[in-house]
Short mmCIF file of C-alpha atoms in Angstrom, two decimals:
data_model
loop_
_atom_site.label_atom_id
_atom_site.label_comp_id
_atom_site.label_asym_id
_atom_site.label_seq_id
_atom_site.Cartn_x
_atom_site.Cartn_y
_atom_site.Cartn_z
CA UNK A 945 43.31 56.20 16.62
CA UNK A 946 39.55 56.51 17.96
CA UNK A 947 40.16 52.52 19.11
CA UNK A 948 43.13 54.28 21.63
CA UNK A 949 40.61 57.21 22.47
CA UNK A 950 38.43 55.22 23.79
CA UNK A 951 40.85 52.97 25.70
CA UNK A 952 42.22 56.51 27.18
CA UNK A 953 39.01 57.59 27.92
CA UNK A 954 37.62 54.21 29.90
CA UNK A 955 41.08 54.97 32.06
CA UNK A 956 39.87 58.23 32.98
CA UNK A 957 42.29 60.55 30.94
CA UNK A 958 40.84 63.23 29.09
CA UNK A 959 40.70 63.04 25.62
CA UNK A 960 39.84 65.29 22.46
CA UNK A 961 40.60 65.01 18.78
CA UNK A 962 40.52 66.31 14.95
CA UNK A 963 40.31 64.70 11.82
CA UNK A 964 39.93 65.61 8.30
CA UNK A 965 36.74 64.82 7.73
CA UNK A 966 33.55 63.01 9.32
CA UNK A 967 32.82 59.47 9.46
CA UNK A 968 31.41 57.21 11.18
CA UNK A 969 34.77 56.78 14.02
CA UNK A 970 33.97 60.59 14.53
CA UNK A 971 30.55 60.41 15.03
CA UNK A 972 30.73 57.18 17.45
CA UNK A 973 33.83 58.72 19.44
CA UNK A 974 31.49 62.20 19.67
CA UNK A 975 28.35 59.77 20.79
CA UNK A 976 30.54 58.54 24.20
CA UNK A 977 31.29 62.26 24.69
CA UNK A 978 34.54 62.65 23.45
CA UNK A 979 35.07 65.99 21.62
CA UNK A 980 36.46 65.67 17.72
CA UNK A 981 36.40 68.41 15.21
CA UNK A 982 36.75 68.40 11.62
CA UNK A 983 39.19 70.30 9.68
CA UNK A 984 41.80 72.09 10.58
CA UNK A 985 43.81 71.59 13.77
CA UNK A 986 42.70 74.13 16.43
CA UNK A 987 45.77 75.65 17.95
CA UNK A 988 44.32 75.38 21.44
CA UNK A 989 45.00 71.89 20.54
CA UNK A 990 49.05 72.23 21.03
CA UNK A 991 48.01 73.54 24.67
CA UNK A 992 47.44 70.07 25.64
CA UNK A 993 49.82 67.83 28.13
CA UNK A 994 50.25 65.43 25.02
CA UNK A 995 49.57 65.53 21.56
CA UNK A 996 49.43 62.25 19.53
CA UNK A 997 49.61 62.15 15.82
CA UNK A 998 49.26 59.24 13.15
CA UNK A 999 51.90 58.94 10.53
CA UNK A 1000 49.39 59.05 7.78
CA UNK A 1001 50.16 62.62 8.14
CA UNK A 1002 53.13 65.28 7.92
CA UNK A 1003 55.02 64.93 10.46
CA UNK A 1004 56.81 68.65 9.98
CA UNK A 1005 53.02 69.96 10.32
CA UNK A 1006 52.79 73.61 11.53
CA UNK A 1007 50.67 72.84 14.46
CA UNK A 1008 53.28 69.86 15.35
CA UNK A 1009 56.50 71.75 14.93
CA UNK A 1010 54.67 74.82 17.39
CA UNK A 1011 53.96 72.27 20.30
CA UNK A 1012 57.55 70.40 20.44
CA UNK A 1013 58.82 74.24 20.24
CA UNK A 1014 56.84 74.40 23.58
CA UNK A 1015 58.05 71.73 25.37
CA UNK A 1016 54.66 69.70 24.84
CA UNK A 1017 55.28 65.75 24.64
CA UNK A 1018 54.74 64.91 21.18
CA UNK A 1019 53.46 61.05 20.20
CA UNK A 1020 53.16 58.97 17.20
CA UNK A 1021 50.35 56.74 17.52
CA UNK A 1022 52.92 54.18 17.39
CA UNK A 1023 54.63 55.53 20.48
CA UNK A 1024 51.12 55.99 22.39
CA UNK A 1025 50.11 52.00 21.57
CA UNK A 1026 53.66 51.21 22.37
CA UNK A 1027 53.56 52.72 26.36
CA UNK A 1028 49.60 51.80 26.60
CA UNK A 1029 51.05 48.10 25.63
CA UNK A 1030 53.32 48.53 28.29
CA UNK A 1031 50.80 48.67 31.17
CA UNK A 1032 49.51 45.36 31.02
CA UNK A 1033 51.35 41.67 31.83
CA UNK A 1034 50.64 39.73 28.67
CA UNK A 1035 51.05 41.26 25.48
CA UNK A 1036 49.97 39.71 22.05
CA UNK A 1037 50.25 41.42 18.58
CA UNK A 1038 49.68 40.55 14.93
CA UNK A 1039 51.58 41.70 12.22
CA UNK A 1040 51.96 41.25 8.43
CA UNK A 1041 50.41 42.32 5.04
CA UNK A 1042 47.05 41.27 5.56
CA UNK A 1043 45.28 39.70 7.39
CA UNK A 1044 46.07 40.83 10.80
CA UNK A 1045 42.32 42.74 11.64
CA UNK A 1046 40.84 39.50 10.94
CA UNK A 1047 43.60 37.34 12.91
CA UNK A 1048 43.28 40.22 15.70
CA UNK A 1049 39.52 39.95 16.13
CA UNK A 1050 39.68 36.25 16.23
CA UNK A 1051 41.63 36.35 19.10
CA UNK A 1052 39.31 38.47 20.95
CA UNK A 1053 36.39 36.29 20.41
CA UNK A 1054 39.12 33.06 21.54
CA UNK A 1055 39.70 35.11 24.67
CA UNK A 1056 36.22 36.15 25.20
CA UNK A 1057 35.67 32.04 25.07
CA UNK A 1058 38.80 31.46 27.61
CA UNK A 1059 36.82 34.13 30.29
CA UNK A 1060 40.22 35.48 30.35
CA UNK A 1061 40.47 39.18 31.01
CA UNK A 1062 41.31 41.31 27.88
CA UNK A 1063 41.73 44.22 26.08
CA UNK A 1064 41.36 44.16 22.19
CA UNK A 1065 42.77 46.72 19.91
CA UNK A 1066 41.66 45.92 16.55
CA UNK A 1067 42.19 48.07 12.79
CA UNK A 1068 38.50 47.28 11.62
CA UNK A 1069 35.42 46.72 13.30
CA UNK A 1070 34.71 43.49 14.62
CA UNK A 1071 30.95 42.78 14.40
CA UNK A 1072 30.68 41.81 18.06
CA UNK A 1073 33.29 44.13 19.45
CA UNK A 1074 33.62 47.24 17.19
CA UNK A 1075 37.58 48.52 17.10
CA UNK A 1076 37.83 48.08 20.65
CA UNK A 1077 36.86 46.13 23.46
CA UNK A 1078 37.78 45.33 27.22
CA UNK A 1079 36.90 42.92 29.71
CA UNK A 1080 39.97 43.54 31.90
CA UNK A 1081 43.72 44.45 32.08
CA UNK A 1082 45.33 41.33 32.24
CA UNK A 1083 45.82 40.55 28.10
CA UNK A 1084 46.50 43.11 25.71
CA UNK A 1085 45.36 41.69 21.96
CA UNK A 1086 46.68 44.43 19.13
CA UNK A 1087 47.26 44.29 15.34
CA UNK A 1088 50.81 45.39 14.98
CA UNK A 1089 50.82 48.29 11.98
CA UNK A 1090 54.36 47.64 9.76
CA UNK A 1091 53.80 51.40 7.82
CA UNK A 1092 57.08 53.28 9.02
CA UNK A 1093 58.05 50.71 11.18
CA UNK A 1094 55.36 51.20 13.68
CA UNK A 1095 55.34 47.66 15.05
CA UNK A 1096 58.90 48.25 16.42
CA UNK A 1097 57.41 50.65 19.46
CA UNK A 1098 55.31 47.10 20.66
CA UNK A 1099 57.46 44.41 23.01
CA UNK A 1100 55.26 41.61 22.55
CA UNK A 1101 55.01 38.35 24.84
CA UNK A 1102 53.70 36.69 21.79
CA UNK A 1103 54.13 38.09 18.44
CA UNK A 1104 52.61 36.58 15.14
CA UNK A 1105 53.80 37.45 11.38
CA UNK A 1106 50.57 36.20 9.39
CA UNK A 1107 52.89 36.91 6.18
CA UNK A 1108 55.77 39.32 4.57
CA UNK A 1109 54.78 40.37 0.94
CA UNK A 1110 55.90 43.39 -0.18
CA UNK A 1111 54.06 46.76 0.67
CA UNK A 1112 54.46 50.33 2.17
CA UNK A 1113 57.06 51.53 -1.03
CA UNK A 1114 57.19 54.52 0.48
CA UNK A 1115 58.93 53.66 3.38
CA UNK A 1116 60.85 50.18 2.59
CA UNK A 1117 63.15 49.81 0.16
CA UNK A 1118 62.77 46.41 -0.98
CA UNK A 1119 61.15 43.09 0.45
CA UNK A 1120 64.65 42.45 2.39
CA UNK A 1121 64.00 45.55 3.80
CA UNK A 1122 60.55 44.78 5.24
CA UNK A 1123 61.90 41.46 6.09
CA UNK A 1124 64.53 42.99 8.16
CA UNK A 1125 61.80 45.18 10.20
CA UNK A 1126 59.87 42.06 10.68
CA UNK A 1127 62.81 40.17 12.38
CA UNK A 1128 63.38 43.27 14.65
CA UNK A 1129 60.14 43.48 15.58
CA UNK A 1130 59.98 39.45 16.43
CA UNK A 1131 63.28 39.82 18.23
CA UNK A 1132 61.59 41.68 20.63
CA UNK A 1133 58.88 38.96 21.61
CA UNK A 1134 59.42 36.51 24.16
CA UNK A 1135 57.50 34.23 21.70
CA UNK A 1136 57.00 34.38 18.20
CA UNK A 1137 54.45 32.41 15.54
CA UNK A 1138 54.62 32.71 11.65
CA UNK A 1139 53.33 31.11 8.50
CA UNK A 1140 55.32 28.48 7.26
CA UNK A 1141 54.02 29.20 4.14
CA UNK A 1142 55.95 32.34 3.81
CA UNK A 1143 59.42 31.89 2.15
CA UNK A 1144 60.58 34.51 3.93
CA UNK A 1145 58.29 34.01 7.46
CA UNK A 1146 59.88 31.14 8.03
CA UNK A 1147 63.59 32.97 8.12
CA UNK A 1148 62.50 34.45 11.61
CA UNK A 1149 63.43 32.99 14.62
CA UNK A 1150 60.55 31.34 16.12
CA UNK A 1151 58.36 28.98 18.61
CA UNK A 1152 55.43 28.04 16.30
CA UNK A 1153 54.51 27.62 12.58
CA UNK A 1154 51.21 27.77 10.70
CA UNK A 1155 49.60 26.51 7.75
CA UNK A 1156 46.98 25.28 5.66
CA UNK A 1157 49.44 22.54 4.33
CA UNK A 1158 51.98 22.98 6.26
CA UNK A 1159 53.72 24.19 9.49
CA UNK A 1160 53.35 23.13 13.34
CA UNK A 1161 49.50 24.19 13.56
CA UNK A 1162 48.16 22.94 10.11
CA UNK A 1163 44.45 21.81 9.12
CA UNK A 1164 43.65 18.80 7.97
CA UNK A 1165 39.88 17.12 6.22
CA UNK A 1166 39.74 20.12 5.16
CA UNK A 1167 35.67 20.64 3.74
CA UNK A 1168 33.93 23.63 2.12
CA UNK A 1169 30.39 24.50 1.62
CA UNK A 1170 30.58 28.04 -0.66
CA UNK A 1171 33.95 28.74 0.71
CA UNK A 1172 32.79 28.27 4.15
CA UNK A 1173 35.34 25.81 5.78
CA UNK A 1174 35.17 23.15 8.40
CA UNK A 1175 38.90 21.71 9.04
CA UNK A 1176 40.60 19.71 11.95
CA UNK A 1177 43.34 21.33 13.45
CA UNK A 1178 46.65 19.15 13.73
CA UNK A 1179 49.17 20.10 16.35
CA UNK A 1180 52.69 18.61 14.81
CA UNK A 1181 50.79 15.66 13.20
CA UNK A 1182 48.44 14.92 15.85
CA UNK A 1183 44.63 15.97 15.20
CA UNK A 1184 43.68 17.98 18.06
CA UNK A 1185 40.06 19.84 17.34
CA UNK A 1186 37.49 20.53 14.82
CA UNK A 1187 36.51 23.70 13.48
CA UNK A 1188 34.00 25.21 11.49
CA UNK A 1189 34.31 28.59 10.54
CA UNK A 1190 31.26 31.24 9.90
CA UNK A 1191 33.31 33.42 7.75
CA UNK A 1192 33.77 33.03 4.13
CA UNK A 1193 36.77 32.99 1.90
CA UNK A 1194 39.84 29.82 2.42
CA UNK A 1195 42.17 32.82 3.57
CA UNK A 1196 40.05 33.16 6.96
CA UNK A 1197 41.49 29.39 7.49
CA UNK A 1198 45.30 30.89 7.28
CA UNK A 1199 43.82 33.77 9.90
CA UNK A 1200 42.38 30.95 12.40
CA UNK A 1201 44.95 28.66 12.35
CA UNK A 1202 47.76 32.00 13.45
CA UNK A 1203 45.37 32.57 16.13
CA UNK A 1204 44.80 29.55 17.36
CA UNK A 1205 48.52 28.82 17.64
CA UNK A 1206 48.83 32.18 19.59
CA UNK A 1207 46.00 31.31 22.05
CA UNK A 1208 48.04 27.93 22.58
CA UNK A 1209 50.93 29.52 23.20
CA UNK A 1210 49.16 31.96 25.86
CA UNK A 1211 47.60 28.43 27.41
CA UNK A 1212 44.04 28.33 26.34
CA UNK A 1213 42.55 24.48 25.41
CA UNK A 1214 42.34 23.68 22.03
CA UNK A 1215 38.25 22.84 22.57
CA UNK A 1216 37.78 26.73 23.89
CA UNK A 1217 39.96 28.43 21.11
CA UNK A 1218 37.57 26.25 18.42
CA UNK A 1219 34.13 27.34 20.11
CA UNK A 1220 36.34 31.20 20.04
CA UNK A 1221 36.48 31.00 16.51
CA UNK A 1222 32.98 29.66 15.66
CA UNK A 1223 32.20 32.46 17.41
CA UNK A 1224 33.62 34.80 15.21
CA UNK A 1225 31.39 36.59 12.93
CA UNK A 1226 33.79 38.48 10.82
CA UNK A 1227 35.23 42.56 10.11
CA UNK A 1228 33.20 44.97 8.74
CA UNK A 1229 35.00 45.87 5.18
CA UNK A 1230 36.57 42.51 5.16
CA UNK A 1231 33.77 40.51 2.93
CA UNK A 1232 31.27 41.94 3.97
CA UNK A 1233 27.54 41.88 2.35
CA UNK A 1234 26.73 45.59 1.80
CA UNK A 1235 23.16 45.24 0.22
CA UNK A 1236 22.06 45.29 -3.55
CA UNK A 1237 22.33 47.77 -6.40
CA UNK A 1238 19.58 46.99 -9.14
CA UNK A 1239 18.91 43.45 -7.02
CA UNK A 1240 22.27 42.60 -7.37
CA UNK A 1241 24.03 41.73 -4.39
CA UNK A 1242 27.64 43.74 -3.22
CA UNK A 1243 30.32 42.82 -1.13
CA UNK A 1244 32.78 45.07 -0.13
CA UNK A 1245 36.34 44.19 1.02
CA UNK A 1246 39.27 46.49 2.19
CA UNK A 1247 41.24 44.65 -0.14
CA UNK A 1248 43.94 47.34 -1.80
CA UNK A 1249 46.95 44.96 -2.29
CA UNK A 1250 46.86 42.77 -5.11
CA UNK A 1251 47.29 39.05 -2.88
CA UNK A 1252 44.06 40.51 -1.01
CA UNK A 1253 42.71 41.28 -4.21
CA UNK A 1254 42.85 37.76 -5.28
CA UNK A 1255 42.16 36.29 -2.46
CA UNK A 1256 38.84 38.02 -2.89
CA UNK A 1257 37.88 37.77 -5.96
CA UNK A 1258 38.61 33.42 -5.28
CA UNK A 1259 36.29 33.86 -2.73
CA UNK A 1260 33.69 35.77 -4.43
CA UNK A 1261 33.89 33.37 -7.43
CA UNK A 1262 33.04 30.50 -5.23
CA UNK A 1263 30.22 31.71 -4.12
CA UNK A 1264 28.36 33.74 -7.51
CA UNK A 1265 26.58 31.81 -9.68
CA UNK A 1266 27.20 34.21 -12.54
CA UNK A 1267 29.92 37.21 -13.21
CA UNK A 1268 32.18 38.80 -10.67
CA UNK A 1269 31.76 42.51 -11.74
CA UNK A 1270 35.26 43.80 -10.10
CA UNK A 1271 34.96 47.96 -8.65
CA UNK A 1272 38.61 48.48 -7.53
CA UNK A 1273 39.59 51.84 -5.91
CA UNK A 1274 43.65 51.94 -5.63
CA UNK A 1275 44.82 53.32 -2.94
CA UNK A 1276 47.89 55.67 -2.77
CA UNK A 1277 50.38 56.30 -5.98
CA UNK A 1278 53.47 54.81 -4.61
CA UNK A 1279 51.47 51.29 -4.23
CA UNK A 1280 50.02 51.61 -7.73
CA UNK A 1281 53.13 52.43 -9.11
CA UNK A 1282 55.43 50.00 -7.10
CA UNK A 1283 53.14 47.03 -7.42
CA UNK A 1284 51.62 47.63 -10.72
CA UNK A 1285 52.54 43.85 -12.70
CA UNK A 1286 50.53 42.51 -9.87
CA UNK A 1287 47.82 44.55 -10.02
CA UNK A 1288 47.42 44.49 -13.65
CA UNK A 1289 47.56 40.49 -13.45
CA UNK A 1290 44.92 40.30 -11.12
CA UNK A 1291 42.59 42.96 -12.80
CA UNK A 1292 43.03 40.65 -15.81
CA UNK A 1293 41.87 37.81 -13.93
CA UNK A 1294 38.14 39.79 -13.98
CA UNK A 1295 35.21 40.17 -16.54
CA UNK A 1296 35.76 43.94 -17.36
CA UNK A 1297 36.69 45.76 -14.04
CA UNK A 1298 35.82 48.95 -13.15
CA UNK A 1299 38.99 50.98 -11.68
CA UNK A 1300 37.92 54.42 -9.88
CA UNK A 1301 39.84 57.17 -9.18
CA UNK A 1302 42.68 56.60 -6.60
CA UNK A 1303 42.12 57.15 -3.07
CA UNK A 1304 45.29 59.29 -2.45
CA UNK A 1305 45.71 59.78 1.31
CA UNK A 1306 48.98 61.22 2.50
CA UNK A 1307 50.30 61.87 -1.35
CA UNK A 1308 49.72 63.86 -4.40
CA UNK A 1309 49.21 62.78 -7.57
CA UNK A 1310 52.09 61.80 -10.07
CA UNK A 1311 50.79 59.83 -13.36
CA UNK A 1312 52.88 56.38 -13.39
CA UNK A 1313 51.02 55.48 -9.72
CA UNK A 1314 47.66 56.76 -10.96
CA UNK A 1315 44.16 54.66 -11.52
CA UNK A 1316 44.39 56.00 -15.56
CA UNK A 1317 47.58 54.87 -15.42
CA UNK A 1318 46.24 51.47 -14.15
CA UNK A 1319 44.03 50.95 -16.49
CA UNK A 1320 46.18 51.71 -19.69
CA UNK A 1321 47.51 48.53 -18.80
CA UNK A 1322 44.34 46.56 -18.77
CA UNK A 1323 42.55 46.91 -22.25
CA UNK A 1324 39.10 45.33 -20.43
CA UNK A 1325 39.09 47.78 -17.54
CA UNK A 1326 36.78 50.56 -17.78
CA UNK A 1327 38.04 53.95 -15.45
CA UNK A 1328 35.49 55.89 -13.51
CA UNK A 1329 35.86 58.88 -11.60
CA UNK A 1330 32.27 60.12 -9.94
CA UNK A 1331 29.39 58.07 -8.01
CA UNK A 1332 26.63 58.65 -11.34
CA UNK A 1333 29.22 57.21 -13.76
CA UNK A 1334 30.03 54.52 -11.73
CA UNK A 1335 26.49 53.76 -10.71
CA UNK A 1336 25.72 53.64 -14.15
CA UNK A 1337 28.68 51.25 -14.97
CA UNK A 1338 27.27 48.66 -12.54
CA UNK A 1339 23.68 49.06 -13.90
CA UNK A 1340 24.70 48.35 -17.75
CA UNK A 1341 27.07 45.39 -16.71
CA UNK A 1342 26.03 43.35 -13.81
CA UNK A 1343 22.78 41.08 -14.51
CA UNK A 1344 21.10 38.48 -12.25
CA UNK A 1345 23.30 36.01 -10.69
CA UNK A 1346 26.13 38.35 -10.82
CA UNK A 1347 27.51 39.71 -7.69
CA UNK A 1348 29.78 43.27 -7.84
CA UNK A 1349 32.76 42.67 -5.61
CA UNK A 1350 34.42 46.58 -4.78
CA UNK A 1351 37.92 46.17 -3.33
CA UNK A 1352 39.64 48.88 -1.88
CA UNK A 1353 40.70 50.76 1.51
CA UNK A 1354 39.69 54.28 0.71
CA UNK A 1355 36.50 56.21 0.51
CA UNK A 1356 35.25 53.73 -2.41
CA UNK A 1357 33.16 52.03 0.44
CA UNK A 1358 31.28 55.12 1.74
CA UNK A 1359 30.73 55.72 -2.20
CA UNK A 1360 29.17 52.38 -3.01
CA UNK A 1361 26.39 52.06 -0.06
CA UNK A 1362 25.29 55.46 -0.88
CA UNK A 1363 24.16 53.82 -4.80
CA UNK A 1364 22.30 51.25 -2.52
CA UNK A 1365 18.95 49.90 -3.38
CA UNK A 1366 17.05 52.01 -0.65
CA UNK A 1367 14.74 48.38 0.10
#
């Protein structure tokens, strides 16, 4: 949302906002002048032209049901990226599980490369570009959200599917049902690219494939130093370009390899979408060094799916010369609940994890979705539920050479750099 404020407000249309609580989007959003409060929703608010809301919320709110009563145009955020999409020529989104911030940035910084004008709407912040970034109006680069079927308000010239795995219980009934909202949301691209290493990617009509092994746009002499790769690109067999990335963790390669077959498709030279991506410093959140708690270095990922989750913690155990001490924070019941065999398998995977309490967002708390829940499944997990006892977890566990890994896409990240070592 505050990525779409401030693309309103560099077009000149007045913008204000609320939100439930401060953070650092609030503060930055307030810094360029644009007014947010905390809290509740004003009710001057419904006197507004247009009122957008995200679907993380209740759609039937109060404040909501008073303004369509009044006539007011009411938006998803959906709707609003949808008709903002709209107003440029070349449209290219990224959709799927995970991955797609990291996919989506990468594209900027390939664009940025190209000197082609461009607007970048990204989930995370990009170290170079923050959430949002603009050079011109001739490219629109956008992750493409598949929680309640967002993605279907975007008509994309080139659409990517980075993968299909099963999330978003709440709102999909099974993984033929996400599959189905993937295809619709592909149909409506002129071109479309997806992972050939997706059984059920590759199902979708499209122009180009991906893959590490596999695919149209694979890599090949593949090398890593501490899971930082250096691969040649291969377009359908042919090497084209080398690549070495700056960003840790062999999933990045899957991320670089969709890009770089959707900067192909949009006509930018193999040689300039490599020096792009070498450009590319990473997300914030997305394996990203946070500082040290007793001298012991943290990363912090937005992982809160379990294939993230692993994905992680492969990373993280290619790089520390001792234990991977695991902090997971789930995030929402329904996921917990709905994925828990997965998420007990890859807990397992780690030296004792420590599981704090659930981020809830939108829901309320039911037992078989919840973090205790969680870990009555995983005999070496250890549940914490306040900043002291976790802080004091960490500091009985984790010696030198470990590194503490904290996956999750609530409030567990705010949490952990405030138990920073202070220098």
């Amino acid at each position: 949302m505050s990525a779409l404020a401030n693309l309103l407000a560099d077009a000149g249309v007045p913008v204000r906002g609320c939100d439930a609580r401060e953070s650092f989007f609030v503060r930055k959003l307030r810094a360029r002048g644009i007014p947010v409060t905390v809290g509740e929703v004003p009710e001057a608010a419904i006197s507004e032209p247009v009122i957008v809301y995200t679907e993380a919320i209740d759609r039937h709110t109060t404040l909501l049901e008073q303004a369509q009563k009044k006539g007011k145009k009411v938006l998803t955020r959906a709707m609003l990226l949808g008709e903002i999409a709209q107003a440029y020529p070349h449209v290219l989104s990224v959709a799927g599980c995970h991955g797609k911030t990291s996919a989506t940035a990468m594209l900027a910084h390939i664009f940025s490369a190209a000197g082609m004008p461009f607007t970048c709407h990204i989930g995370g912040e990009d170290t170079a570009f923050g959430n949002y970034f603009s050079t011109g109006r001739e490219y629109f680069l956008t992750e493409a959200c598949e929680f309640r079927r967002s993605f279907l308000s975007l008509k994309s010239e080139i659409a990517v599917v980075l993968n299909t795995d099963l999330d978003h219980t709440d709102c999909y009934a099974s993984a033929e049902d996400l599959l189905n909202a993937y295809t619709r949301f592909a149909a409506a691209a002129q071109h479309v690219v997806i992972n050939a290493e997706d059984a059920n990617a590759v199902r979708i009509p499209h122009a180009l494939s991906f893959g590490v092994h596999t695919g149209d746009i694979r890599a090949t002499r593949i090398c890593a130093n501490g899971e930082q790769y250096c691969f040649t690109v291969s377009e359908k067999g042919i090497p084209v370009t080398r690549i070495r990335l700056r960003v840790l963790g062999r999933v990045q390669m899957q991320n670089a390899l969709a890009a770089y077959a959707a900067a192909r498709l949009a006509g930018i030279p193999a040689r300039t979408i490599a020096e792009g991506l070498e450009d590319f410093r990473g997300v914030k959140r997305r394996f990203e060094y946070a500082g040290t708690l007793n001298h012991i270095p943290i990363i912090c990922d937005y992982a809160h799916h379990p294939a993230e989750m692993r994905a992680a913690i492969a990373t993280a155990e290619g790089i520390c010369r001792g234990t991977v001490r695991v902090v997971f924070q789930p995030h929402t019941y329904t996921r917990t609940r709905d994925l828990m065999a997965d998420f007990v398998s890859v807990l397992r995977r780690a030296e004792s994890p420590v599981v704090y309490r659930t981020y809830a967002a939108r829901e309320t708390f039911f037992w078989e979705g919840s973090a205790p829940a969680l870990v009555s499944r995983v005999p070496e997990a250890v549940y914490v539920q306040s900043p002291h006892d976790l802080r004091r977890r960490l500091l009985e566990t984790a010696q030198k050479d470990d590194l503490i890994l904290v996956l999750g896409a609530g409030d567990i990240d705010e949490i952990v750099r405030g138990l920073l070592d202070k220098s």
